[in-house]
Amino acid sequence: MTEYSPLVFVVEDDLPIVKYLRMSLRTAGYRVIVATTATEAIAQTRSHNPDLLLVDLGLPDRDGIEVIEEVRGWSEMPIVVVSARGQEDSKIRALDAGADDYITKPFSPGELLARLRAALRRASYPENQQGSTTLDTGQIVIGECVIDLDHRSVIVNGEPVHLTPLEYRLLLYLAHHRGRVLTHRVILEHVWGPGSGDRTEYLRVFVAGLRRKLEPDPSRPRYLRTEIGVGYRLIEGGSDHRFRIVGTP
Ligand code: CA
């Protein structure tokens, strides 16, 4: 374990579970810090700036969902929920609030570690693509659609397509996180700004607009996929089309 080992912030009030998580995570090479209440978690997340937040929903003072919402207000760090609540609506609420994944107790250590690795991998995906979090030059190619980042323009099948500034921002945000499921809330907060997280209807309208302009068949989206009850994901489409990032020198 070194100072470069990923730091996991465990938010959990059940002390035997805390002990178990601390041991399993340290053995797997993570650094671990712990908070046992939501208030403590909210107060400390910013100063610790962990690589991943592991949150229990049933906390003694406030609901774990509130921790997720608070952190999502300013950070895209991976958040994984560990909860005894196995119901569908509880999962949807956590994912809508901005959690990346959800593990139901009791869980196996193997499953937990695999989910954490996946969440950390997804979080570092944009950096891995070009060594930078911002791709503001070059092109992103998604099937027949080319986003020209230098000219802030979009070309579909060789023809320029007019996008409104908000449509362009939405497309760019999805493209920068392509392959990743993004919750309605996360998209809204990032594209429309803080406090917009509940405007799911608004997002639906813009997604429909983008599909009309970019998809070969907007009623059966190939690229801009709906993740029912969760959000959206921009994918490469068929095996004949692959994302390519072409950087300019
Ligand atoms: Ca608990």
Short mmCIF file of C-alpha atoms and ligand atoms in Angstrom, two decimals:
data_model
loop_
_atom_site.label_atom_id
_atom_site.label_comp_id
_atom_site.label_asym_id
_atom_site.label_seq_id
_atom_site.Cartn_x
_atom_site.Cartn_y
_atom_site.Cartn_z
CA MET A 1 0.00 0.00 0.00
CA THR A 2 1.39 3.41 -0.92
CA GLU A 3 0.09 6.96 -0.84
CA TYR A 4 -1.00 6.30 -4.43
CA SER A 5 -3.27 3.43 -3.40
CA PRO A 6 -6.89 4.43 -4.03
CA LEU A 7 -8.56 5.95 -0.97
CA VAL A 8 -11.98 4.50 -0.15
CA PHE A 9 -14.25 6.44 2.19
CA VAL A 10 -16.54 3.96 3.95
CA VAL A 11 -19.75 5.45 5.34
CA GLU A 12 -21.30 2.78 7.55
CA ASP A 13 -22.61 2.65 11.11
CA ASP A 14 -22.61 -1.12 11.62
CA LEU A 15 -19.28 -1.66 13.36
CA PRO A 16 -18.76 -5.38 12.54
CA ILE A 17 -19.31 -4.48 8.86
CA VAL A 18 -16.92 -1.54 9.17
CA LYS A 19 -14.30 -3.87 10.59
CA TYR A 20 -14.90 -6.40 7.83
CA LEU A 21 -14.77 -3.77 5.07
CA ARG A 22 -11.64 -2.18 6.47
CA MET A 23 -9.89 -5.55 6.52
CA SER A 24 -11.01 -6.70 3.04
CA LEU A 25 -10.22 -3.35 1.42
CA ARG A 26 -6.79 -3.01 3.02
CA THR A 27 -5.91 -6.56 2.02
CA ALA A 28 -6.90 -5.66 -1.55
CA GLY A 29 -4.52 -2.66 -1.45
CA TYR A 30 -6.87 0.24 -0.76
CA ARG A 31 -6.45 2.91 1.87
CA VAL A 32 -9.58 3.20 4.01
CA ILE A 33 -11.17 5.95 6.07
CA VAL A 34 -14.49 5.63 7.87
CA ALA A 35 -17.44 7.78 8.92
CA THR A 36 -20.32 6.31 10.91
CA THR A 37 -22.92 9.05 10.36
CA ALA A 38 -24.21 10.96 7.34
CA THR A 39 -23.31 14.29 8.93
CA GLU A 40 -19.73 13.20 9.48
CA ALA A 41 -19.53 11.85 5.91
CA ILE A 42 -20.84 15.08 4.37
CA ALA A 43 -18.50 17.17 6.49
CA GLN A 44 -15.42 15.11 5.67
CA THR A 45 -15.77 14.04 2.03
CA ARG A 46 -14.51 17.33 0.64
CA SER A 47 -11.42 17.48 2.86
CA HIS A 48 -10.46 13.83 2.34
CA ASN A 49 -11.30 13.90 -1.38
CA PRO A 50 -11.43 10.07 -1.64
CA ASP A 51 -11.18 8.09 -4.89
CA LEU A 52 -14.41 6.29 -4.09
CA LEU A 53 -17.27 6.62 -1.64
CA LEU A 54 -18.88 3.42 -0.28
CA VAL A 55 -22.18 4.38 1.35
CA ASP A 56 -24.69 2.52 3.49
CA LEU A 57 -28.25 3.89 3.14
CA GLY A 58 -29.42 3.15 6.69
CA LEU A 59 -27.40 5.63 8.72
CA PRO A 60 -28.36 6.71 12.24
CA ASP A 61 -28.83 10.44 11.60
CA ARG A 62 -29.86 10.90 7.97
CA ASP A 63 -30.49 8.73 4.92
CA GLY A 64 -27.43 7.71 2.90
CA ILE A 65 -29.24 9.12 -0.17
CA GLU A 66 -28.64 12.59 1.27
CA VAL A 67 -24.91 11.91 1.38
CA ILE A 68 -24.98 10.89 -2.29
CA GLU A 69 -26.97 13.98 -3.29
CA GLU A 70 -24.69 16.29 -1.38
CA VAL A 71 -21.49 14.85 -2.84
CA ARG A 72 -22.96 14.78 -6.38
CA GLY A 73 -23.55 18.49 -6.05
CA TRP A 74 -19.83 19.09 -6.48
CA SER A 75 -18.06 15.85 -7.40
CA GLU A 76 -18.16 13.02 -9.96
CA MET A 77 -16.23 10.65 -7.71
CA PRO A 78 -17.48 7.05 -7.96
CA ILE A 79 -20.15 6.27 -5.36
CA VAL A 80 -21.11 2.68 -4.58
CA VAL A 81 -24.04 1.90 -2.29
CA VAL A 82 -23.93 -1.04 0.10
CA SER A 83 -27.33 -1.58 1.62
CA ALA A 84 -29.56 -4.15 3.26
CA ARG A 85 -32.46 -2.60 1.30
CA GLY A 86 -32.85 -4.88 -1.68
CA GLN A 87 -36.03 -3.37 -3.14
CA GLU A 88 -36.05 -2.08 -6.67
CA ASP A 89 -37.29 1.42 -5.73
CA SER A 90 -34.53 1.83 -3.20
CA LYS A 91 -31.95 1.00 -5.88
CA ILE A 92 -33.55 3.37 -8.35
CA ARG A 93 -33.56 6.18 -5.79
CA ALA A 94 -29.89 5.67 -5.04
CA LEU A 95 -28.94 5.55 -8.73
CA ASP A 96 -31.12 8.58 -9.48
CA ALA A 97 -29.39 10.45 -6.69
CA GLY A 98 -26.11 9.78 -8.49
CA ALA A 99 -24.76 6.47 -7.19
CA ASP A 100 -22.75 4.50 -9.74
CA ASP A 101 -23.55 1.05 -8.40
CA TYR A 102 -25.54 -0.75 -5.73
CA ILE A 103 -24.60 -3.84 -3.75
CA THR A 104 -27.13 -5.62 -1.53
CA LYS A 105 -26.11 -7.02 1.86
CA PRO A 106 -25.09 -9.72 2.47
CA PHE A 107 -22.47 -9.55 -0.29
CA SER A 108 -19.38 -11.59 -1.06
CA PRO A 109 -15.98 -9.90 -0.73
CA GLY A 110 -15.19 -10.96 -4.31
CA GLU A 111 -18.29 -9.21 -5.66
CA LEU A 112 -17.63 -6.08 -3.61
CA LEU A 113 -14.05 -5.76 -4.84
CA ALA A 114 -15.05 -6.42 -8.46
CA ARG A 115 -17.71 -3.66 -8.28
CA LEU A 116 -15.21 -1.24 -6.76
CA ARG A 117 -12.63 -1.97 -9.44
CA ALA A 118 -15.27 -1.44 -12.14
CA ALA A 119 -16.41 1.86 -10.61
CA LEU A 120 -12.82 3.13 -10.36
CA ARG A 121 -12.12 2.05 -13.93
CA ARG A 122 -15.17 3.88 -15.26
CA ALA A 123 -14.20 6.99 -13.34
CA SER A 124 -10.77 7.09 -14.94
CA TYR A 125 -12.03 6.28 -18.45
CA PRO A 126 -11.94 9.81 -19.90
CA GLU A 127 -8.37 10.32 -18.64
CA ASN A 128 -7.24 7.01 -20.12
CA GLN A 129 -8.45 8.05 -23.53
CA GLN A 130 -6.17 11.01 -24.00
CA GLY A 131 -4.27 11.70 -20.82
CA SER A 132 -6.53 14.61 -20.01
CA THR A 133 -9.98 15.11 -18.57
CA THR A 134 -10.90 17.69 -21.18
CA LEU A 135 -10.99 16.84 -24.85
CA ASP A 136 -11.31 20.24 -26.40
CA THR A 137 -9.44 19.63 -29.62
CA GLY A 138 -9.75 17.03 -32.37
CA GLN A 139 -12.81 14.95 -33.13
CA ILE A 140 -15.00 12.36 -31.49
CA VAL A 141 -16.51 9.90 -33.95
CA ILE A 142 -19.64 7.99 -33.00
CA GLY A 143 -20.84 5.85 -35.88
CA GLU A 144 -21.80 8.23 -38.71
CA CYS A 145 -21.58 11.22 -36.41
CA VAL A 146 -18.44 13.33 -36.08
CA ILE A 147 -18.13 15.92 -33.32
CA ASP A 148 -15.57 18.49 -34.38
CA LEU A 149 -14.32 19.92 -31.10
CA ASP A 150 -12.25 22.67 -32.71
CA HIS A 151 -15.20 24.18 -34.57
CA ARG A 152 -17.88 23.06 -32.09
CA SER A 153 -19.77 21.51 -34.96
CA VAL A 154 -21.38 18.18 -35.70
CA ILE A 155 -21.42 16.30 -39.00
CA VAL A 156 -23.67 13.32 -39.70
CA ASN A 157 -23.08 11.27 -42.84
CA GLY A 158 -20.91 14.07 -44.18
CA GLU A 159 -23.61 16.73 -43.72
CA PRO A 160 -23.37 19.48 -41.08
CA VAL A 161 -26.17 19.27 -38.51
CA HIS A 162 -27.30 22.27 -36.53
CA LEU A 163 -27.42 21.71 -32.77
CA THR A 164 -28.53 24.30 -30.25
CA PRO A 165 -25.85 25.24 -27.69
CA LEU A 166 -27.58 23.10 -25.04
CA GLU A 167 -27.88 20.12 -27.39
CA TYR A 168 -24.18 20.45 -28.16
CA ARG A 169 -23.28 20.61 -24.48
CA LEU A 170 -25.42 17.56 -23.73
CA LEU A 171 -23.89 15.58 -26.60
CA LEU A 172 -20.39 16.55 -25.54
CA TYR A 173 -21.02 15.55 -21.94
CA LEU A 174 -22.35 12.15 -23.04
CA ALA A 175 -19.46 11.73 -25.49
CA HIS A 176 -16.86 12.49 -22.83
CA HIS A 177 -18.41 9.75 -20.68
CA ARG A 178 -19.28 7.38 -23.50
CA GLY A 179 -19.84 3.78 -22.58
CA ARG A 180 -20.87 4.83 -19.08
CA VAL A 181 -24.40 4.84 -17.70
CA LEU A 182 -25.13 8.40 -16.55
CA THR A 183 -28.07 9.05 -14.27
CA HIS A 184 -30.63 11.73 -15.14
CA ARG A 185 -29.50 13.72 -12.13
CA VAL A 186 -25.80 13.66 -12.98
CA ILE A 187 -26.46 14.71 -16.58
CA LEU A 188 -28.83 17.50 -15.54
CA GLU A 189 -26.52 18.83 -12.83
CA HIS A 190 -23.56 18.92 -15.21
CA VAL A 191 -25.19 20.16 -18.39
CA TRP A 192 -27.88 22.43 -16.95
CA GLY A 193 -26.14 23.29 -13.71
CA PRO A 194 -26.55 22.73 -9.98
CA GLY A 195 -30.14 22.53 -8.80
CA SER A 196 -31.43 21.14 -12.13
CA GLY A 197 -31.25 17.51 -11.06
CA ASP A 198 -35.01 16.97 -10.88
CA ARG A 199 -35.85 18.18 -14.38
CA THR A 200 -36.00 14.72 -15.91
CA GLU A 201 -38.76 15.74 -18.35
CA TYR A 202 -36.56 18.51 -19.68
CA LEU A 203 -33.73 16.07 -20.30
CA ARG A 204 -36.08 13.68 -22.10
CA VAL A 205 -37.04 16.42 -24.55
CA PHE A 206 -33.40 17.22 -25.36
CA VAL A 207 -32.49 13.56 -25.77
CA ALA A 208 -35.38 13.15 -28.22
CA GLY A 209 -34.08 16.20 -30.12
CA LEU A 210 -30.56 14.81 -30.32
CA ARG A 211 -31.85 11.45 -31.50
CA ARG A 212 -33.85 13.09 -34.28
CA LYS A 213 -30.70 14.84 -35.48
CA LEU A 214 -28.12 12.08 -34.98
CA GLU A 215 -29.73 8.66 -35.06
CA PRO A 216 -30.38 6.76 -38.31
CA ASP A 217 -33.70 5.63 -36.75
CA PRO A 218 -34.63 7.89 -33.78
CA SER A 219 -37.33 5.47 -32.60
CA ARG A 220 -34.75 2.70 -32.24
CA PRO A 221 -31.65 4.50 -30.96
CA ARG A 222 -28.38 2.87 -31.84
CA TYR A 223 -26.06 5.27 -30.01
CA LEU A 224 -27.97 7.27 -27.41
CA ARG A 225 -29.45 4.46 -25.34
CA THR A 226 -32.04 4.71 -22.58
CA GLU A 227 -31.18 2.92 -19.35
CA ILE A 228 -34.71 2.46 -18.03
CA GLY A 229 -35.30 4.08 -14.66
CA VAL A 230 -31.69 5.23 -14.45
CA GLY A 231 -30.52 7.50 -17.24
CA TYR A 232 -28.73 7.38 -20.57
CA ARG A 233 -25.62 5.96 -22.12
CA LEU A 234 -23.90 6.88 -25.36
CA ILE A 235 -22.40 3.81 -26.99
CA GLU A 236 -20.52 3.01 -30.14
CA GLY A 237 -23.46 1.29 -31.82
CA GLY A 238 -22.85 -1.78 -33.97
CA SER A 239 -19.59 -3.69 -34.33
CA ASP A 240 -18.99 -1.92 -37.64
CA HIS A 241 -18.69 1.44 -35.88
CA ARG A 242 -16.16 2.15 -33.18
CA PHE A 243 -15.42 5.26 -31.25
CA ARG A 244 -12.30 6.93 -32.44
CA ILE A 245 -10.63 9.88 -30.85
CA VAL A 246 -8.52 11.84 -33.27
CA GLY A 247 -6.39 14.42 -31.53
CA THR A 248 -4.89 17.40 -33.31
CA PRO A 249 -1.16 17.93 -32.81
CA CA B 1 -26.70 0.82 8.63
#
